PDB file of C-alpha atoms in Angstrom:
ATOM      1  CA  UNK A   1      98.664  83.106 118.927  1.00  0.00           C
ATOM      2  CA  UNK A   2     100.033  81.857 115.556  1.00  0.00           C
ATOM      3  CA  UNK A   3      98.623  83.659 112.364  1.00  0.00           C
ATOM      4  CA  UNK A   4      99.332  83.790 108.730  1.00  0.00           C
ATOM      5  CA  UNK A   5      98.475  86.355 106.105  1.00  0.00           C
ATOM      6  CA  UNK A   6      97.066  85.379 102.588  1.00  0.00           C
ATOM      7  CA  UNK A   7      97.254  88.262 100.246  1.00  0.00           C
ATOM      8  CA  UNK A   8      98.583  88.590  96.705  1.00  0.00           C
ATOM      9  CA  UNK A   9      99.662  92.114  97.180  1.00  0.00           C
ATOM     10  CA  UNK A  10     103.071  92.439  99.138  1.00  0.00           C
ATOM     11  CA  UNK A  11     102.412  95.777 100.425  1.00  0.00           C
ATOM     12  CA  UNK A  12      99.066  94.977 101.927  1.00  0.00           C
ATOM     13  CA  UNK A  13     100.913  92.013 103.842  1.00  0.00           C
ATOM     14  CA  UNK A  14     103.441  94.521 105.100  1.00  0.00           C
ATOM     15  CA  UNK A  15     100.891  97.081 106.271  1.00  0.00           C
ATOM     16  CA  UNK A  16      98.715  94.456 107.980  1.00  0.00           C
ATOM     17  CA  UNK A  17     101.846  92.851 109.564  1.00  0.00           C
ATOM     18  CA  UNK A  18     102.975  96.234 110.997  1.00  0.00           C
ATOM     19  CA  UNK A  19      99.269  96.894 112.244  1.00  0.00           C
ATOM     20  CA  UNK A  20      99.126  93.517 114.015  1.00  0.00           C
ATOM     21  CA  UNK A  21     102.713  93.925 115.477  1.00  0.00           C
ATOM     22  CA  UNK A  22     102.041  97.282 116.832  1.00  0.00           C
ATOM     23  CA  UNK A  23      98.710  96.498 118.288  1.00  0.00           C
ATOM     24  CA  UNK A  24      98.527  92.943 119.106  1.00  0.00           C
ATOM     25  CA  UNK A  25     101.893  91.571 120.185  1.00  0.00           C
ATOM     26  CA  UNK A  26     100.393  88.235 121.134  1.00  0.00           C
ATOM     27  CA  UNK A  27      99.683  87.411 117.561  1.00  0.00           C
ATOM     28  CA  UNK A  28     102.913  86.065 115.873  1.00  0.00           C
ATOM     29  CA  UNK A  29     102.755  86.218 111.937  1.00  0.00           C
ATOM     30  CA  UNK A  30     104.259  82.929 110.737  1.00  0.00           C
ATOM     31  CA  UNK A  31     104.328  83.588 107.249  1.00  0.00           C
ATOM     32  CA  UNK A  32     102.239  84.748 104.197  1.00  0.00           C
ATOM     33  CA  UNK A  33     101.271  83.425 100.624  1.00  0.00           C
ATOM     34  CA  UNK A  34      99.975  85.134  97.618  1.00  0.00           C
ATOM     35  CA  UNK A  35      98.100  82.351  96.006  1.00  0.00           C
ATOM     36  CA  UNK A  36      95.694  79.544  96.942  1.00  0.00           C
ATOM     37  CA  UNK A  37      98.181  76.826  96.350  1.00  0.00           C
ATOM     38  CA  UNK A  38     100.915  78.462  98.612  1.00  0.00           C
ATOM     39  CA  UNK A  39      98.340  79.131 101.128  1.00  0.00           C
ATOM     40  CA  UNK A  40      97.327  75.658 101.614  1.00  0.00           C
ATOM     41  CA  UNK A  41     100.878  74.766 101.963  1.00  0.00           C
ATOM     42  CA  UNK A  42     101.559  77.426 104.552  1.00  0.00           C
ATOM     43  CA  UNK A  43      98.446  76.396 106.561  1.00  0.00           C
ATOM     44  CA  UNK A  44      99.356  72.852 106.617  1.00  0.00           C
ATOM     45  CA  UNK A  45     102.926  73.639 107.814  1.00  0.00           C
ATOM     46  CA  UNK A  46     102.087  76.137 110.312  1.00  0.00           C
ATOM     47  CA  UNK A  47      98.684  74.989 111.808  1.00  0.00           C
ATOM     48  CA  UNK A  48      97.647  78.593 112.469  1.00  0.00           C
ATOM     49  CA  UNK A  49      95.108  79.762 114.930  1.00  0.00           C
ATOM     50  CA  UNK A  50      94.191  82.674 112.787  1.00  0.00           C
ATOM     51  CA  UNK A  51      94.192  83.307 109.052  1.00  0.00           C
ATOM     52  CA  UNK A  52      94.002  86.865 107.577  1.00  0.00           C
ATOM     53  CA  UNK A  53      92.608  86.434 104.156  1.00  0.00           C
ATOM     54  CA  UNK A  54      92.260  88.678 101.064  1.00  0.00           C
ATOM     55  CA  UNK A  55      89.219  87.721  98.880  1.00  0.00           C
ATOM     56  CA  UNK A  56      90.848  87.833  95.377  1.00  0.00           C
ATOM     57  CA  UNK A  57      94.042  85.830  95.115  1.00  0.00           C
ATOM     58  CA  UNK A  58      95.111  86.120  91.478  1.00  0.00           C
ATOM     59  CA  UNK A  59      92.668  83.787  89.538  1.00  0.00           C
ATOM     60  CA  UNK A  60      91.270  82.181  92.524  1.00  0.00           C
ATOM     61  CA  UNK A  61      89.606  83.535  95.708  1.00  0.00           C
ATOM     62  CA  UNK A  62      90.070  82.958  99.424  1.00  0.00           C
ATOM     63  CA  UNK A  63      86.879  80.585  99.268  1.00  0.00           C
ATOM     64  CA  UNK A  64      88.741  78.315  97.103  1.00  0.00           C
ATOM     65  CA  UNK A  65      91.385  78.133  99.659  1.00  0.00           C
ATOM     66  CA  UNK A  66      88.894  77.438 102.599  1.00  0.00           C
ATOM     67  CA  UNK A  67      87.438  74.802 100.420  1.00  0.00           C
ATOM     68  CA  UNK A  68      91.006  72.953 100.162  1.00  0.00           C
ATOM     69  CA  UNK A  69      91.858  73.135 103.838  1.00  0.00           C
ATOM     70  CA  UNK A  70      89.533  70.696 105.699  1.00  0.00           C
ATOM     71  CA  UNK A  71      89.020  70.110 108.484  1.00  0.00           C
ATOM     72  CA  UNK A  72      89.805  73.758 109.287  1.00  0.00           C
ATOM     73  CA  UNK A  73      91.210  74.356 112.791  1.00  0.00           C
ATOM     74  CA  UNK A  74      91.766  78.161 112.381  1.00  0.00           C
ATOM     75  CA  UNK A  75      89.689  81.411 112.625  1.00  0.00           C
ATOM     76  CA  UNK A  76      89.289  83.484 109.801  1.00  0.00           C
ATOM     77  CA  UNK A  77      89.254  87.233 109.303  1.00  0.00           C
ATOM     78  CA  UNK A  78      88.706  88.590 105.810  1.00  0.00           C
ATOM     79  CA  UNK A  79      90.680  91.749 104.898  1.00  0.00           C
ATOM     80  CA  UNK A  80      89.619  92.926 101.551  1.00  0.00           C
ATOM     81  CA  UNK A  81      88.605  95.751  99.289  1.00  0.00           C
ATOM     82  CA  UNK A  82      85.325  93.904  98.349  1.00  0.00           C
ATOM     83  CA  UNK A  83      82.360  94.755 100.421  1.00  0.00           C
ATOM     84  CA  UNK A  84      79.925  92.558  98.434  1.00  0.00           C
ATOM     85  CA  UNK A  85      81.540  89.129  99.883  1.00  0.00           C
ATOM     86  CA  UNK A  86      80.184  89.817 103.328  1.00  0.00           C
ATOM     87  CA  UNK A  87      77.454  87.369 103.166  1.00  0.00           C
ATOM     88  CA  UNK A  88      79.551  84.649 101.756  1.00  0.00           C
ATOM     89  CA  UNK A  89      82.218  85.294 104.339  1.00  0.00           C
ATOM     90  CA  UNK A  90      79.467  84.749 107.117  1.00  0.00           C
ATOM     91  CA  UNK A  91      78.918  81.285 105.424  1.00  0.00           C
ATOM     92  CA  UNK A  92      82.352  80.497 106.031  1.00  0.00           C
ATOM     93  CA  UNK A  93      82.234  81.577 109.798  1.00  0.00           C
ATOM     94  CA  UNK A  94      84.348  84.504 109.452  1.00  0.00           C
ATOM     95  CA  UNK A  95      85.420  85.968 112.845  1.00  0.00           C
ATOM     96  CA  UNK A  96      85.573  89.333 111.188  1.00  0.00           C
ATOM     97  CA  UNK A  97      85.418  91.205 107.777  1.00  0.00           C
ATOM     98  CA  UNK A  98      87.723  94.174 107.436  1.00  0.00           C
ATOM     99  CA  UNK A  99      87.752  96.492 104.368  1.00  0.00           C
ATOM    100  CA  UNK A 100      90.779  97.718 102.907  1.00  0.00           C
ATOM    101  CA  UNK A 101      92.519 100.077 103.688  1.00  0.00           C
ATOM    102  CA  UNK A 102      92.548  98.764 107.198  1.00  0.00           C
ATOM    103  CA  UNK A 103      91.857 101.474 109.965  1.00  0.00           C
ATOM    104  CA  UNK A 104      94.033 100.696 112.964  1.00  0.00           C
ATOM    105  CA  UNK A 105      91.028 101.327 115.217  1.00  0.00           C
ATOM    106  CA  UNK A 106      89.221  98.268 113.751  1.00  0.00           C
TER     107      UNK A 106
END
């Protein structure tokens, strides 16, 4: 399964990558991006099956990213410190919504 991570904080990308590599070897992290523009390019290049998304991406949000990638052929797991965006995430058909710091058992 191909995946990408969209988060503007590099240490969060590294932490999530380690957790995924340790617990889900079938998920291959193809790359990461820290802003909406780069995230769109990354999604177009790799055509991932799964995208791990932080909500706040510098001066934009992951919802801006999702609105620019259409049609969408990947599942989305939000990984964020913001619990208040859960309802909006559901509107974007989120597969899951994980709060930071991510617990390996989740």
